[in-house]
Amino acid sequence: MAELHDLTALEQADAIREGTLSPVELTEHYLSRIDRLDPSLGAFITVTPEIARKQAADAESVAVAARRDGHGLAPLHGIPAPVKDLSMVAGVRCTFGSEAFRNHVPEVDDHVVTKLRAAGTVMLGKTNTPEFGLPCYTENRLAPPARTPWDLDRSAGGSSGGAAAAVAGGLAPLAHGSDGAGSIRIPSSVCGLYGIKPSRGRVSSGPTLHDISGLSGSGPIARTVADAAALLDALSGPMPGDPYGAPGLPPGETFLGHARRHPEARLRIVSLLDPPVPGVELHPDCRAAADGTAALLRELGHQVDEAELPVDDTVRQAFSAVWDVMTLARPVPADAEEHLMPLTRHLRERGGRVSAKAFADALYAFRMLGQMVEDLLLTAGTGYDVILTPTLAQPPAPVGSQRNDADPEAEFAAITAFTPFTPLYNATGQPAVSLPLHWTESGLPVGVMLGGRYGAEATLLSLSAELEEARPWSGRHPAMW
């Protein structure tokens, strides 16, 4: 007999709409699983059962009234959706994954939280993240490491590792994540999930900690394309003070609608398998994942060509400069610097050495990179519609293997080698998704990544849905499920 967490988020929402499932019952189911399984997964930094129960009760009251009066409900009404602990919820501890902010309680909601409240979702708690979301693993001094439920000796990735561990382990049906260099796509890959890094400005980063570099943005992590699309609909839209704004969908259209239909035409796809960072080797399983996806796309009738991007260290250097400066921009109290992780202190020290001209040059390099990708690869009508790459250069890594407190410079180099493909889309602002289309012989998930034109999430969602239908993955679960 299926359990509640076997249902997709949209199936749960349908049951709530029909009155066969209560948000209260659903919330209690997940709180019970968190209590039982999270000590081994490390998915949450803070669990908020009182808030969850209150929101679930309110959602149930709204659902009862809607059925009585014949009113509709939002697509994810009553669905539990935890918030990554880099985003602020008024009155709830927000640590940013840092000992320096262990007792920090904000007074305002971030705009993503405002959106989640408006969608009628239920907050189970704040999910685990590394300090300030900096590395590609989720280990800090506040909570146990986030682990992929496919192998508890391996990391759930980062920096949305807690969110991905929660969804992959059945502790939440979907989750909010954020992505500054791959932080949604990395954990989606190593946890066997579908994750979306939206176009720059699609989801607001305000109102208090706007990312002025444009690298970071929030997005969904889910088990299915449709669930992720529904959460993207809920999170999207301009908010007061936003510095960027992605083009909206035509009136009456939704991302969920695009996830429920295949592409309307044969797509032109370019496969780029060679890591764009000098000296980085691609693991055979990651190459096999991309090659297998290319073959599947051809079977589905799409054109897939292979090409190479020049291996150039300029982009890596520009990204490092901006990353370091943005790390330094975090408002850490002077007396709390000693509580920061070695990698964080190292990056902040590097950021202090970046000149104003070097920072401006790096941001300009991002804009030129985006122009080059659009002009050479994704020009509408004459170029490709989608870029295919591996998500990562390596399969899931053992817990602790990527952290190097004794040599943070070597740690950052290793992070770069693990994630050579993902930062491209943070620099350009284009959307990208990670799909769980490959598993190793030992049963570890390995993701593949699709990138698209700026503002073209709809194309990526329709193509993802077609791939999901051809090679379903949502019924595949880890042993702890």
XYZ file of C-alpha atoms in Angstrom:
481
model
C 0.000 0.000 0.000
C 1.359 3.435 -0.959
C 2.249 5.839 1.838
C 1.651 9.573 1.717
C 5.254 10.357 0.812
C 4.986 8.023 -2.192
C 2.619 10.547 -3.774
C 4.012 13.447 -5.763
C 3.383 16.941 -4.428
C 0.728 17.551 -7.079
C -0.988 14.247 -6.275
C -1.052 15.282 -2.627
C -2.487 18.655 -3.610
C -5.203 16.983 -5.695
C -6.170 14.856 -2.681
C -6.341 17.967 -0.489
C -8.474 19.697 -3.087
C -10.832 16.710 -3.227
C -11.017 16.413 0.565
C -9.511 12.906 0.754
C -6.343 14.194 2.444
C -5.917 16.823 5.135
C -2.896 19.175 5.203
C -2.764 18.417 8.924
C -2.452 14.674 8.298
C 0.141 15.246 5.588
C 2.194 17.572 7.784
C 2.166 15.148 10.701
C 3.342 12.393 8.359
C 6.392 14.405 7.344
C 7.148 15.634 10.860
C 7.176 12.018 11.992
C 9.586 11.063 9.222
C 11.840 13.996 10.067
C 11.922 12.948 13.701
C 12.798 9.379 12.757
C 15.125 9.778 9.781
C 16.756 13.183 9.913
C 19.412 12.244 12.501
C 20.988 10.047 9.819
C 20.320 12.419 6.861
C 21.233 15.849 8.255
C 18.568 17.530 6.141
C 17.438 20.189 8.643
C 19.193 22.782 10.778
C 15.951 23.896 12.422
C 12.612 22.036 12.480
C 9.518 24.178 13.110
C 6.690 21.808 14.130
C 4.586 24.491 15.820
C 4.639 26.721 12.753
C 4.002 23.753 10.468
C 0.990 22.594 12.469
C -0.482 26.101 12.580
C -0.015 26.607 8.838
C -1.429 23.151 8.109
C -4.512 23.874 10.217
C -5.001 27.186 8.415
C -4.569 25.453 5.052
C -7.183 22.895 6.012
C -9.655 25.625 6.955
C -9.124 27.341 3.606
C -9.518 24.027 1.754
C -12.788 23.225 3.556
C -14.152 26.678 2.719
C -13.054 26.346 -0.917
C -14.875 23.040 -1.313
C -17.967 24.453 0.360
C -18.053 27.626 -1.733
C -16.796 26.148 -4.988
C -13.591 28.178 -5.005
C -10.278 27.010 -6.427
C -7.033 26.458 -4.522
C -3.456 27.234 -5.483
C -1.722 24.223 -7.110
C 0.440 23.533 -4.032
C -2.048 24.509 -1.339
C -1.357 22.605 1.888
C 1.890 21.042 0.627
C 4.912 21.016 2.969
C 7.839 22.968 1.509
C 10.881 23.615 3.734
C 13.025 26.731 3.275
C 16.795 26.691 2.874
C 18.572 28.295 5.819
C 20.104 31.011 3.655
C 16.669 32.636 3.369
C 14.993 34.483 6.204
C 11.658 33.708 7.832
C 10.411 36.290 10.312
C 10.708 35.001 13.866
C 12.576 31.810 12.906
C 16.273 31.284 13.479
C 18.328 31.840 10.305
C 21.936 30.722 10.693
C 23.217 30.921 7.095
C 24.949 27.677 8.064
C 27.347 29.630 10.273
C 28.281 29.423 13.938
C 28.563 33.211 13.806
C 24.785 33.406 13.292
C 23.722 30.544 15.568
C 21.211 32.743 17.404
C 20.219 35.080 14.581
C 16.431 35.595 14.378
C 15.304 37.938 11.568
C 12.287 40.203 11.788
C 11.303 40.029 8.105
C 10.495 37.396 5.497
C 12.540 37.091 2.356
C 10.390 37.469 -0.747
C 10.598 33.749 -1.495
C 8.977 33.090 1.875
C 6.271 35.649 1.113
C 5.611 33.758 -2.124
C 5.486 30.390 -0.362
C 3.009 31.746 2.182
C 0.815 33.103 -0.616
C 0.890 29.691 -2.311
C -0.532 28.076 0.837
C 2.490 25.864 1.509
C 3.488 24.591 4.937
C 6.997 25.226 6.304
C 8.446 22.176 8.040
C 11.669 23.969 8.941
C 14.951 25.389 7.640
C 17.132 23.004 5.636
C 20.831 22.445 6.117
C 23.402 24.478 4.204
C 27.152 25.019 4.437
C 28.387 28.349 5.751
C 26.974 31.121 3.518
C 26.338 28.472 0.851
C 29.959 28.593 -0.281
C 31.133 24.974 -0.904
C 29.677 22.092 -2.924
C 29.099 19.972 0.201
C 26.831 20.620 3.206
C 28.940 20.423 6.356
C 29.023 23.061 9.076
C 29.402 23.429 12.860
C 25.678 23.531 13.605
C 24.210 20.263 12.318
C 25.288 16.821 11.093
C 26.480 16.661 7.465
C 23.749 16.384 4.851
C 23.993 12.937 3.228
C 22.498 11.531 0.069
C 19.997 8.831 1.053
C 21.349 6.667 -1.785
C 24.516 6.094 0.281
C 24.724 7.597 3.756
C 28.520 7.603 3.566
C 28.315 10.153 0.736
C 27.529 13.847 0.715
C 24.194 15.292 -0.390
C 26.162 18.022 -2.159
C 25.738 21.708 -1.605
C 24.830 24.205 -0.937
C 21.177 23.116 -1.004
C 22.240 19.729 0.332
C 19.738 19.723 3.172
C 16.863 20.507 0.814
C 17.847 17.693 -1.542
C 18.398 15.192 1.272
C 14.925 16.016 2.618
C 13.200 15.438 -0.725
C 15.219 12.366 -1.726
C 14.721 10.812 1.715
C 10.953 11.417 1.761
C 11.105 14.063 4.509
C 9.416 16.616 2.235
C 7.646 16.363 -1.133
C 9.633 19.277 -2.593
C 11.838 22.060 -1.283
C 13.089 25.581 -1.804
C 16.768 25.850 -2.739
C 19.148 28.513 -3.958
C 21.938 28.429 -6.507
C 24.969 30.717 -6.776
C 27.392 28.358 -8.548
C 25.364 25.156 -8.922
C 23.851 24.865 -5.453
C 20.496 23.504 -6.679
C 21.868 21.384 -9.507
C 24.759 19.815 -7.554
C 22.604 18.269 -4.780
C 19.915 17.360 -7.314
C 22.528 15.370 -9.208
C 23.915 13.494 -6.214
C 20.473 12.889 -4.669
C 18.677 11.683 -7.814
C 16.308 14.660 -8.109
C 15.159 17.288 -10.583
C 16.333 20.823 -9.861
C 15.912 24.150 -11.622
C 18.225 27.159 -11.530
C 15.924 29.809 -13.009
C 16.882 32.753 -15.201
C 18.373 35.714 -13.391
C 15.533 37.775 -11.939
C 12.891 35.048 -12.308
C 12.707 34.698 -8.508
C 13.319 37.658 -6.211
C 16.350 37.590 -3.913
C 15.119 40.511 -1.770
C 14.311 42.349 0.274
C 17.408 42.435 2.507
C 20.304 40.480 0.979
C 20.034 41.171 -2.737
C 22.848 39.483 -4.659
C 24.221 42.480 -6.547
C 26.481 40.212 -8.628
C 23.494 38.429 -10.158
C 25.061 35.027 -9.510
C 22.544 33.643 -7.043
C 18.838 32.941 -7.152
C 16.233 30.661 -5.618
C 14.529 27.741 -7.291
C 12.832 24.363 -6.762
C 14.120 20.888 -5.952
C 11.615 18.080 -6.506
C 11.135 14.457 -7.510
C 9.261 15.229 -10.739
C 9.386 17.862 -13.441
C 5.757 18.849 -12.850
C 6.271 19.298 -9.092
C 9.308 21.493 -9.727
C 7.400 23.529 -12.324
C 4.528 24.112 -9.891
C 6.964 25.357 -7.242
C 8.668 27.585 -9.810
C 5.268 29.103 -10.609
C 4.786 29.790 -6.904
C 8.220 31.375 -6.434
C 8.317 33.438 -9.639
C 7.335 37.008 -10.252
C 8.692 40.505 -9.618
C 8.775 41.997 -6.150
C 9.403 45.595 -5.040
C 13.057 46.574 -5.303
C 14.170 43.757 -7.597
C 17.263 44.759 -9.626
C 16.591 42.172 -12.353
C 13.471 40.860 -14.046
C 13.179 37.832 -16.323
C 10.573 37.984 -19.107
C 7.226 36.580 -18.040
C 5.184 33.902 -19.727
C 2.368 34.877 -22.105
C -0.970 35.560 -20.356
C -2.659 32.402 -19.178
C 0.449 30.216 -19.405
C 2.273 28.597 -16.495
C 5.475 26.642 -16.062
C 3.363 23.729 -14.872
C 1.474 23.860 -18.152
C 4.736 23.556 -20.078
C 5.798 20.633 -17.889
C 2.635 18.818 -18.951
C 3.385 18.881 -22.666
C 6.268 17.952 -24.920
C 8.206 20.453 -27.038
C 6.111 21.649 -29.959
C 8.953 21.173 -32.442
C 12.154 19.219 -32.946
C 14.896 20.905 -30.924
C 18.511 21.509 -31.849
C 20.787 20.518 -28.982
C 24.543 20.860 -28.636
C 26.421 18.453 -26.365
C 29.509 19.878 -24.643
C 31.277 17.122 -22.727
C 34.739 18.525 -22.124
C 35.055 20.477 -18.846
C 35.714 24.153 -19.579
C 38.239 24.407 -16.718
C 41.874 23.547 -17.532
C 43.150 20.259 -16.113
C 39.761 18.866 -15.013
C 39.038 15.227 -15.837
C 35.513 13.933 -16.512
C 34.609 10.714 -14.694
C 33.432 7.903 -17.018
C 30.051 7.689 -15.258
C 29.427 11.401 -15.839
C 30.388 11.056 -19.482
C 28.150 7.990 -19.805
C 25.238 9.960 -18.313
C 25.571 12.714 -20.903
C 26.193 10.292 -23.779
C 23.148 8.242 -22.788
C 21.000 11.352 -22.645
C 22.207 12.453 -26.071
C 21.252 9.043 -27.469
C 17.824 9.247 -25.840
C 17.248 12.727 -27.248
C 18.061 11.460 -30.722
C 15.620 8.584 -30.242
C 12.969 11.159 -29.376
C 13.579 12.916 -32.678
C 15.756 15.830 -31.601
C 18.969 16.857 -33.322
C 22.045 16.506 -31.110
C 25.436 17.762 -32.282
C 28.711 17.598 -30.403
C 31.012 20.576 -29.985
C 33.774 21.896 -27.761
C 34.135 25.173 -25.949
C 37.636 26.608 -25.708
C 39.290 25.629 -22.428
C 40.037 29.038 -20.984
C 40.900 29.989 -17.414
C 39.542 33.525 -17.821
C 36.017 32.628 -16.748
C 37.223 30.700 -13.686
C 39.385 33.634 -12.636
C 36.523 36.095 -13.088
C 34.152 33.872 -11.153
C 36.647 33.513 -8.293
C 37.059 37.278 -8.047
C 33.322 37.921 -7.832
C 32.755 34.959 -5.486
C 35.470 36.208 -3.127
C 34.130 39.768 -3.030
C 30.565 38.586 -2.442
C 31.813 36.393 0.411
C 33.442 39.435 1.979
C 30.197 41.387 1.554
C 28.415 39.128 4.043
C 27.647 41.284 7.126
C 29.633 39.312 9.710
C 30.104 41.098 13.067
C 33.777 41.864 13.703
C 33.812 39.828 16.913
C 32.371 36.796 15.083
C 35.082 36.393 12.416
C 36.873 33.817 14.583
C 33.809 31.557 14.423
C 33.911 31.296 10.615
C 35.014 28.153 8.807
C 38.564 28.117 7.383
C 37.296 28.203 3.775
C 35.066 31.203 4.517
C 37.890 33.135 6.179
C 40.190 32.288 3.265
C 37.728 33.511 0.647
C 37.024 36.690 2.612
C 40.750 37.377 2.825
C 41.036 36.863 -0.930
C 38.064 39.146 -1.489
C 39.827 41.930 0.383
C 42.651 41.788 -2.154
C 40.406 42.162 -5.225
C 40.654 45.704 -6.582
C 37.629 47.702 -7.670
C 38.820 47.472 -11.278
C 39.318 43.691 -11.062
C 35.796 43.294 -9.670
C 34.310 45.451 -12.428
C 36.330 43.583 -15.062
C 35.063 40.251 -13.722
C 31.433 41.377 -13.881
C 32.028 42.625 -17.410
C 33.521 39.213 -18.298
C 30.258 37.610 -17.120
C 28.223 39.820 -19.415
C 30.506 39.101 -22.368
C 30.322 35.372 -21.631
C 26.532 35.521 -21.686
C 26.633 37.439 -24.969
C 29.034 34.885 -26.454
C 26.907 31.903 -25.436
C 23.772 33.506 -26.846
C 25.484 34.620 -30.062
C 27.447 31.466 -30.820
C 25.218 28.712 -29.435
C 21.685 29.826 -28.673
C 20.759 32.423 -31.287
C 17.043 32.005 -31.938
C 16.322 30.658 -35.413
C 19.914 29.891 -36.401
C 21.588 28.403 -33.360
C 20.889 25.688 -30.835
C 17.901 25.623 -28.506
C 19.530 23.740 -25.618
C 23.008 22.926 -24.292
C 23.628 19.443 -22.848
C 26.466 18.739 -20.404
C 27.080 16.529 -17.392
C 25.947 18.264 -14.217
C 29.147 17.368 -12.370
C 32.570 15.995 -13.260
C 32.419 13.305 -10.550
C 29.815 11.002 -8.928
C 28.689 11.679 -5.325
C 31.656 12.247 -3.023
C 32.208 10.679 0.418
C 31.236 12.868 3.378
C 34.246 14.858 4.521
C 36.338 14.157 1.443
C 35.926 17.622 -0.092
C 36.504 19.647 3.061
C 40.115 20.651 3.716
C 40.385 22.941 6.722
C 44.179 22.728 6.649
C 44.419 24.005 3.054
C 41.396 26.069 1.970
C 43.084 27.039 -1.307
C 43.368 23.363 -2.263
C 39.766 22.855 -1.133
C 38.503 25.593 -3.429
C 40.471 24.122 -6.331
C 38.889 20.719 -5.651
C 35.425 22.297 -5.541
C 36.090 23.867 -8.929
C 37.181 20.508 -10.344
C 34.034 18.820 -9.001
C 31.708 21.471 -10.460
C 33.274 22.807 -13.686
C 30.004 22.969 -15.645
C 27.481 24.556 -13.273
C 28.864 28.107 -12.687
C 28.532 29.022 -16.383
C 24.797 29.642 -16.003
C 25.205 31.673 -12.830
C 27.637 33.930 -14.659
C 25.407 34.322 -17.731
C 22.068 34.387 -15.902
C 20.597 31.706 -18.155
C 18.350 28.915 -16.816
C 19.623 25.374 -16.315
C 18.168 22.136 -14.954
C 19.648 18.894 -13.641
C 17.864 15.626 -14.479
C 18.413 12.240 -12.752
C 18.795 10.105 -15.862
C 21.727 7.886 -14.901
C 22.755 5.624 -12.023
C 26.146 3.999 -11.529
C 26.543 0.226 -11.238
C 26.725 0.677 -7.465
C 23.395 2.547 -7.429
C 24.544 6.180 -7.149
C 22.658 8.871 -9.081
C 24.493 10.964 -11.673
C 22.731 13.981 -13.157
C 22.833 15.593 -16.579
C 22.308 19.284 -17.204
C 20.311 21.175 -19.807
C 20.834 24.904 -20.284
C 18.714 27.265 -22.342
C 18.290 30.791 -23.594
C 17.705 33.522 -21.047
C 14.058 33.403 -19.982
C 13.444 30.040 -21.690
C 12.617 27.844 -18.695
C 9.483 26.707 -20.529
C 11.567 24.989 -23.225
C 13.708 23.226 -20.630
C 10.623 22.070 -18.728
C 8.875 20.654 -21.789
C 12.029 18.832 -22.891
C 12.615 17.556 -19.339
C 9.056 16.235 -19.199
C 9.594 14.379 -22.470
C 12.789 12.801 -21.118
C 11.056 11.934 -17.845
C 8.251 10.182 -19.697
C 10.738 8.240 -21.817
C 12.893 7.220 -18.861
C 10.890 7.662 -15.610
C 12.820 8.129 -12.404
C 10.365 9.208 -9.679
C 9.468 5.648 -8.716
C 13.075 4.825 -7.936
C 13.790 5.204 -4.226
C 16.716 4.693 -1.844
C 16.563 1.869 0.687
C 15.599 4.209 3.557
C 12.468 5.357 1.691
